[in-house]
Short mmCIF file of C-alpha atoms and ligand atoms in Angstrom, two decimals:
data_model
loop_
_atom_site.label_atom_id
_atom_site.label_comp_id
_atom_site.label_asym_id
_atom_site.label_seq_id
_atom_site.Cartn_x
_atom_site.Cartn_y
_atom_site.Cartn_z
CA UNK T 1 84.51 100.57 67.81
CA UNK T 2 81.18 102.44 67.50
CA UNK T 3 82.18 103.55 64.02
CA UNK T 4 82.99 99.98 63.04
CA UNK T 5 79.61 98.81 64.38
CA UNK T 6 77.74 101.48 62.42
CA UNK T 7 79.71 100.63 59.30
CA UNK T 8 78.87 96.93 59.78
CA UNK T 9 75.14 97.73 59.73
CA UNK T 10 75.57 99.51 56.39
CA UNK T 11 77.52 96.58 55.00
CA UNK T 12 74.77 94.16 56.04
CA UNK T 13 72.32 96.13 53.91
CA UNK T 14 74.75 96.14 50.98
CA UNK T 15 75.26 92.38 51.42
CA UNK T 16 71.58 91.80 50.92
CA UNK T 17 71.49 94.11 47.89
CA UNK T 18 74.56 92.85 46.12
CA UNK T 19 76.15 89.81 47.77
CA UNK T 20 78.30 89.00 44.78
CA UNK T 21 80.31 92.17 45.15
CA UNK T 22 81.82 90.76 48.35
CA UNK T 23 84.83 88.54 48.77
CA UNK T 24 85.02 87.43 52.37
CA UNK T 25 88.06 86.08 54.20
CA UNK T 26 87.77 84.49 57.62
CA UNK T 27 89.98 81.99 59.35
CA UNK T 28 91.07 80.13 62.44
CA UNK T 29 94.27 78.84 63.89
CA UNK T 30 94.28 75.02 63.76
CA UNK T 31 95.05 74.57 67.45
CA UNK T 32 92.18 72.24 68.36
CA UNK T 33 88.62 71.29 67.54
CA UNK T 34 86.14 74.12 67.07
CA UNK T 35 83.51 74.49 69.75
CA UNK T 36 80.06 75.87 70.43
CA UNK T 37 81.41 79.43 70.77
CA UNK T 38 82.87 79.21 67.27
CA UNK T 39 79.63 77.78 65.95
CA UNK T 40 77.42 80.62 67.16
CA UNK T 41 80.15 83.25 66.90
CA UNK T 42 81.59 82.64 63.43
CA UNK T 43 80.75 79.35 61.67
CA UNK T 44 77.06 80.10 61.34
CA UNK T 45 77.88 83.53 59.95
CA UNK T 46 80.27 82.08 57.35
CA UNK T 47 77.56 79.77 56.14
CA UNK T 48 75.07 82.64 56.07
CA UNK T 49 77.40 84.77 53.94
CA UNK T 50 78.00 81.83 51.61
CA UNK T 51 74.27 81.23 51.27
CA UNK T 52 73.66 84.91 50.55
CA UNK T 53 75.98 84.49 47.55
CA UNK T 54 79.23 86.13 48.72
CA UNK T 55 82.55 84.56 47.70
CA UNK T 56 83.66 83.07 51.02
CA UNK T 57 87.24 81.98 51.66
CA UNK T 58 88.12 80.23 54.90
CA UNK T 59 91.73 80.20 55.96
CA UNK T 60 93.35 77.49 58.02
CA UNK T 61 96.00 79.71 59.59
CA UNK T 62 98.64 77.05 60.16
CA UNK T 63 101.64 79.38 60.28
CA UNK T 64 99.94 81.27 63.11
CA UNK T 65 100.14 78.15 65.26
CA UNK T 66 103.92 78.43 65.49
CA UNK T 67 103.81 82.06 66.60
CA UNK T 68 103.72 80.85 70.20
CA UNK T 69 104.62 77.15 70.22
CA UNK T 70 107.85 75.51 69.38
CA UNK T 71 106.54 72.46 67.56
CA UNK T 72 104.35 71.77 64.56
CA UNK T 73 103.71 68.18 65.65
CA UNK T 74 100.11 67.07 65.23
CA UNK T 75 99.31 69.94 62.90
CA UNK T 76 98.15 67.64 60.08
CA UNK T 77 95.32 66.18 62.13
CA UNK T 78 94.30 69.61 63.47
CA UNK T 79 94.18 71.06 59.97
CA UNK T 80 91.94 68.30 58.63
CA UNK T 81 89.82 68.57 61.79
CA UNK T 82 89.27 72.24 61.07
CA UNK T 83 88.22 71.47 57.50
CA UNK T 84 85.76 68.86 58.85
CA UNK T 85 84.34 71.34 61.41
CA UNK T 86 83.70 73.94 58.70
CA UNK T 87 82.07 71.52 56.28
CA UNK T 88 79.97 69.90 59.02
CA UNK T 89 78.66 73.34 59.98
CA UNK T 90 77.43 73.83 56.43
CA UNK T 91 80.27 75.29 54.41
CA UNK T 92 79.92 73.98 50.87
CA UNK T 93 83.26 73.25 49.15
CA UNK T 94 81.63 73.76 45.74
CA UNK T 95 80.90 77.40 46.60
CA UNK T 96 83.39 78.27 49.33
CA UNK T 97 87.18 77.98 49.37
CA UNK T 98 89.09 76.43 52.28
CA UNK T 99 92.86 76.83 52.20
CA UNK T 100 95.95 76.73 54.39
CA UNK T 101 98.31 79.67 54.15
CA UNK T 102 101.47 77.56 54.30
CA UNK T 103 100.38 76.07 50.96
CA UNK T 104 100.10 79.40 49.16
CA UNK T 105 103.63 80.61 48.48
CA UNK T 106 102.68 83.92 46.88
CA UNK T 107 100.67 84.93 49.96
CA UNK T 108 103.70 84.49 52.18
CA UNK T 109 105.97 86.36 49.80
CA UNK T 110 103.65 89.38 49.90
CA UNK T 111 104.55 89.80 53.55
CA UNK T 112 107.97 91.16 52.51
CA UNK T 113 106.85 94.27 50.63
CA UNK T 114 104.15 94.78 53.27
CA UNK T 115 106.72 94.78 56.10
CA UNK T 116 108.57 97.53 54.28
CA UNK T 117 105.52 99.77 54.52
CA UNK T 118 105.43 99.81 58.33
CA UNK T 119 107.71 100.94 61.11
CA UNK T 120 108.75 98.67 63.97
CA UNK T 121 106.99 101.06 66.39
CA UNK T 122 103.73 100.79 64.46
CA UNK T 123 103.77 97.00 64.49
CA UNK T 124 104.67 97.07 68.19
CA UNK T 125 101.60 99.18 69.01
CA UNK T 126 99.21 96.43 67.89
CA UNK T 127 97.04 95.76 70.97
CA UNK T 128 96.49 92.07 70.20
CA UNK T 129 100.22 91.43 70.02
CA UNK T 130 100.67 93.31 73.30
CA UNK T 131 97.98 91.17 74.96
CA UNK T 132 99.45 87.96 73.62
CA UNK T 133 102.77 89.02 75.03
CA UNK T 134 101.30 89.89 78.42
CA UNK T 135 99.43 86.54 78.50
CA UNK T 136 102.61 84.63 77.79
CA UNK T 137 103.83 85.61 81.26
CA UNK T 138 107.06 87.11 80.07
CA UNK T 139 108.12 84.15 77.93
CA UNK T 140 110.15 85.29 74.97
CA UNK T 141 108.01 86.41 72.05
CA UNK T 142 108.91 85.04 68.63
CA UNK T 143 109.49 87.49 65.82
CA UNK T 144 106.69 85.73 63.96
CA UNK T 145 104.31 86.61 66.81
CA UNK T 146 105.50 90.22 66.58
CA UNK T 147 104.78 90.37 62.84
CA UNK T 148 101.70 88.16 62.72
CA UNK T 149 99.27 91.05 62.12
CA UNK T 150 101.28 91.86 58.98
CA UNK T 151 101.04 88.23 57.91
CA UNK T 152 97.31 88.42 58.50
CA UNK T 153 97.16 91.50 56.27
CA UNK T 154 98.90 89.42 53.60
CA UNK T 155 96.20 86.73 54.03
CA UNK T 156 93.53 89.30 53.34
CA UNK T 157 95.19 91.30 50.56
CA UNK T 158 96.67 88.27 48.73
CA UNK T 159 93.18 87.07 47.83
CA UNK T 160 91.93 90.68 47.65
CA UNK T 161 89.12 90.12 50.11
CA UNK T 162 87.04 93.23 50.74
CA UNK T 163 85.21 91.97 53.83
CA UNK T 164 86.64 90.41 56.99
CA UNK T 165 84.18 89.13 59.62
CA UNK T 166 85.93 89.54 62.96
CA UNK T 167 85.49 89.81 66.67
CA UNK T 168 86.51 93.01 68.43
CA UNK T 169 89.96 91.66 69.26
CA UNK T 170 90.82 91.38 65.56
CA UNK T 171 89.73 94.90 64.58
CA UNK T 172 93.27 96.33 64.87
CA UNK T 173 94.44 93.78 62.29
CA UNK T 174 91.88 94.98 59.78
CA UNK T 175 92.92 98.56 60.50
CA UNK T 176 96.55 97.63 59.86
CA UNK T 177 95.54 95.91 56.63
CA UNK T 178 93.83 99.11 55.50
CA UNK T 179 96.97 101.09 56.30
CA UNK T 180 99.11 98.69 54.27
CA UNK T 181 96.68 98.83 51.35
CA UNK T 182 96.67 102.64 51.35
CA UNK T 183 100.42 102.96 51.68
CA UNK T 184 101.05 100.47 48.93
CA UNK T 185 98.69 102.40 46.68
CA UNK T 186 100.36 105.74 47.48
CA UNK T 187 103.84 104.46 46.97
CA UNK T 188 103.50 102.10 44.04
CA UNK T 189 100.20 102.77 42.36
CA UNK T 190 99.64 106.54 42.46
CA UNK T 191 97.64 106.59 39.22
CA UNK T 192 94.83 104.49 40.73
CA UNK T 193 94.32 102.36 43.82
CA UNK T 194 95.41 98.76 43.36
CA UNK T 195 94.38 97.36 46.75
CA UNK T 196 90.92 98.04 48.13
CA UNK T 197 91.16 98.61 51.88
CA UNK T 198 88.94 95.85 53.33
CA UNK T 199 86.08 96.41 55.75
CA UNK T 200 85.60 94.61 59.03
CA UNK T 201 82.23 93.00 59.62
CA UNK T 202 81.55 92.92 63.35
CA UNK T 203 79.48 89.96 64.46
CA UNK T 204 76.13 90.52 66.15
CA UNK T 205 76.44 87.21 68.02
CA UNK T 206 76.34 87.20 71.81
CA UNK T 207 79.62 86.15 73.33
CA UNK T 208 79.51 82.78 75.09
CA UNK T 209 81.59 82.21 78.22
CA UNK T 210 83.35 78.97 78.99
CA UNK T 211 81.70 76.45 81.33
CA UNK T 212 83.81 77.80 84.21
CA UNK T 213 82.56 81.34 83.62
CA UNK T 214 85.92 82.44 82.18
CA UNK T 215 86.62 83.36 78.56
CA UNK T 216 85.79 80.36 76.37
CA UNK T 217 88.97 79.01 74.88
CA UNK T 218 90.36 75.77 73.55
CA UNK T 219 93.41 76.01 75.78
CA UNK T 220 91.36 76.45 78.97
CA UNK T 221 89.43 73.23 78.35
CA UNK T 222 86.16 74.96 79.22
CA UNK T 223 84.43 74.50 75.87
CA UNK T 224 81.93 72.14 74.30
CA UNK T 225 83.68 70.91 71.14
CA UNK T 226 81.48 70.34 68.11
CA UNK T 227 83.15 66.95 67.86
CA UNK T 228 82.28 65.86 71.44
CA UNK T 229 79.87 62.93 71.87
CA UNK T 230 76.50 63.38 73.57
CA UNK T 231 77.84 61.70 76.72
CA UNK T 232 80.91 63.92 76.78
CA UNK T 233 78.65 66.92 76.34
CA UNK T 234 76.50 65.83 79.28
CA UNK T 235 79.60 65.36 81.43
CA UNK T 236 81.04 68.76 80.48
CA UNK T 237 77.78 70.54 81.27
CA UNK T 238 77.39 68.64 84.55
CA UNK T 239 80.75 70.11 85.59
CA UNK T 240 79.77 73.66 84.67
CA UNK T 241 79.92 76.33 87.34
CA UNK T 242 76.63 77.68 88.69
CA UNK T 243 75.64 79.52 91.86
CA UNK T 244 73.70 78.84 95.06
CA UNK T 245 70.42 80.51 94.08
CA UNK T 246 67.78 77.94 93.30
CA UNK T 247 65.52 80.03 91.08
CA UNK T 248 67.00 80.34 87.58
CA UNK T 249 67.02 83.79 86.01
CA UNK T 250 68.72 85.51 83.09
CA UNK T 251 70.97 88.18 84.55
CA UNK T 252 74.31 88.22 82.69
CA UNK T 253 75.85 90.93 84.89
CA UNK T 254 74.73 89.56 88.26
CA UNK T 255 74.81 85.80 87.54
CA UNK T 256 77.27 85.28 84.66
CA UNK T 257 77.67 81.48 84.92
CA UNK T 258 73.98 80.61 85.18
CA UNK T 259 73.06 83.18 82.51
CA UNK T 260 75.67 81.75 80.17
CA UNK T 261 74.07 78.29 80.46
CA UNK T 262 70.65 79.82 79.86
CA UNK T 263 72.04 81.61 76.79
CA UNK T 264 73.53 78.39 75.40
CA UNK T 265 70.16 76.64 75.63
CA UNK T 266 68.42 79.68 74.12
CA UNK T 267 70.78 79.87 71.14
CA UNK T 268 70.46 76.14 70.51
CA UNK T 269 66.67 76.30 70.63
CA UNK T 270 66.26 79.62 68.83
CA UNK T 271 64.39 81.06 71.81
CA UNK T 272 64.94 84.05 74.07
CA UNK T 273 67.07 83.50 77.19
CA UNK T 274 64.23 84.89 79.27
CA UNK T 275 61.89 82.16 78.01
CA UNK T 276 64.42 79.46 78.91
CA UNK T 277 64.97 80.90 82.40
CA UNK T 278 61.22 81.14 82.95
CA UNK T 279 60.72 77.52 81.96
CA UNK T 280 63.44 76.18 84.26
CA UNK T 281 62.23 78.51 87.02
CA UNK T 282 62.61 76.88 90.44
CA UNK T 283 64.11 73.71 89.00
CA UNK T 284 67.59 74.85 90.01
CA UNK T 285 70.97 74.14 88.50
CA UNK T 286 70.32 70.42 87.99
CA UNK T 287 67.22 71.07 85.90
CA UNK T 288 68.99 73.86 84.00
CA UNK T 289 71.89 71.57 83.13
CA UNK T 290 69.54 68.86 81.90
CA UNK T 291 67.79 71.39 79.66
CA UNK T 292 71.10 72.73 78.31
CA UNK T 293 72.46 69.25 77.61
CA UNK T 294 69.34 68.26 75.73
CA UNK T 295 69.34 71.53 73.76
CA UNK T 296 73.02 71.31 72.76
CA UNK T 297 72.85 67.65 71.78
CA UNK T 298 69.67 68.20 69.82
CA UNK T 299 71.08 71.19 67.97
CA UNK T 300 74.43 69.59 67.19
CA UNK T 301 73.10 66.13 66.27
CA UNK T 302 73.01 66.62 62.46
CA UNK T 303 76.29 68.55 62.50
CA UNK T 304 77.98 65.81 64.50
CA UNK T 305 76.63 63.08 62.23
CA UNK T 306 78.04 64.90 59.21
CA UNK T 307 81.31 65.52 60.99
CA UNK T 308 81.73 61.82 61.83
CA UNK T 309 81.26 60.89 58.18
CA UNK T 310 83.71 63.54 57.04
CA UNK T 311 86.33 62.62 59.63
CA UNK T 312 86.22 59.04 58.40
CA UNK T 313 87.17 60.17 54.89
CA UNK T 314 90.50 61.93 55.18
CA UNK T 315 91.08 61.55 51.45
CA UNK T 316 88.01 63.66 50.81
CA UNK T 317 89.02 66.31 53.36
CA UNK T 318 92.46 66.49 51.76
CA UNK T 319 90.93 66.88 48.30
CA UNK T 320 88.75 69.77 49.53
CA UNK T 321 91.82 71.47 50.95
CA UNK T 322 93.90 70.83 47.84
CA UNK T 323 91.19 72.31 45.66
CA UNK T 324 90.97 75.37 47.96
CA UNK T 325 94.75 75.76 48.05
CA UNK T 326 94.80 75.74 44.25
CA UNK T 327 92.20 78.49 44.01
CA UNK T 328 93.88 80.62 46.69
CA UNK T 329 97.25 80.11 44.97
CA UNK T 330 95.78 81.32 41.67
CA UNK T 331 94.36 84.45 43.34
CA UNK T 332 97.52 85.17 45.37
CA UNK T 333 99.79 84.42 42.40
CA UNK T 334 97.91 86.96 40.32
CA UNK T 335 98.13 89.54 43.13
CA UNK T 336 101.87 89.00 43.56
CA UNK T 337 102.40 89.23 39.83
CA UNK T 338 100.63 92.57 39.66
CA UNK T 339 102.36 93.83 42.80
CA UNK T 340 105.74 92.97 41.28
CA UNK T 341 104.75 94.83 38.11
CA UNK T 342 103.71 97.93 40.06
CA UNK T 343 106.95 97.79 42.05
CA UNK T 344 108.89 97.38 38.80
CA UNK T 345 110.40 94.19 40.15
CA UNK T 346 110.14 92.26 36.94
CA UNK T 347 113.46 91.66 35.30
N1 LIG L 1 94.05 85.51 63.88
C1 LIG L 1 92.79 84.88 63.61
C2 LIG L 1 92.32 84.19 64.89
O1 LIG L 1 93.14 83.86 65.73
C3 LIG L 1 92.87 83.88 62.49
C4 LIG L 1 93.19 84.51 61.17
C5 LIG L 1 94.35 84.41 60.50
C6 LIG L 1 92.34 85.34 60.38
N2 LIG L 1 94.31 85.10 59.34
C7 LIG L 1 93.11 85.68 59.22
C8 LIG L 1 91.04 85.82 60.52
C9 LIG L 1 92.58 86.50 58.23
C10 LIG L 1 90.53 86.67 59.53
C11 LIG L 1 91.29 86.99 58.39
O2 LIG L 1 91.14 83.96 65.02
#
């Protein structure tokens, strides 16, 4: 963890020096609309990397949705919604590539040689898979869930990304990707490395909690979706958990719910949380919620306006995705071709 954080600082410097030497892959599962936590945690960073000049690819990880659900119904709308969220936040389809992994056959095929490079025990040690399994309350785990970190490695290596912005929970996947890259090189490309083991880029963003003080997550319904209206936003924030102390302060350890609301306002206004808390002062939870609502709606107004326009033009969203799929397919096709050559599987 500490090593990854130190490494991330070095990469930030390198990004400023030579942004074009980076190909970045990030992605989300299309399980619902993106929310404020995504915006401050990842979307803003994607746009920043794009604007620095890195080659940014954004994956709509549709196969990951069926790791733990038994239907793909409604996926089409979720996928286009995810494209709209990314573009509304500032991703530019002329510079960045948005693609869905189900549409890139070569990427999925690469999972087969990659699986051969790992033992069952190694895959089973992945902490994220273990957590997912624990969270499922003993429901049966699909074999796709078991192998999803390997699929994620295929996402990264298929397009030969060398930088993967992630949260802490995804670090083991990047580590596994590095292992696969190294083993492939040792086994099939001893004369010179073919795959470059990618680096993780750990975000500096503060982690937002959900409005109930729990982990913010689409499935818990405790988020503020980017696509929510201003009235919906006001209602969601009105229902947020606070505490009985009237004077508002910023004390994340002692007062997590109140401090989280303060932090949301601060991020939206580009101010320090302490300044927000100071301003609300003795106004109590009601005043704090009014300030947060105003700050969120103000900040998201242009993004929401863009998103509404985009959502009304599904043909355009589809064309962006098709264009991205084509580029990803060209990259992954080339990778698979060269992998097959190195493995002498060309007959
Ligand atoms: N597993 C990631 C998540 O749930 C999404 C994802 C899939 C991803 N493939 C990826 C992220 C490749 C980075 C790189 O958020």
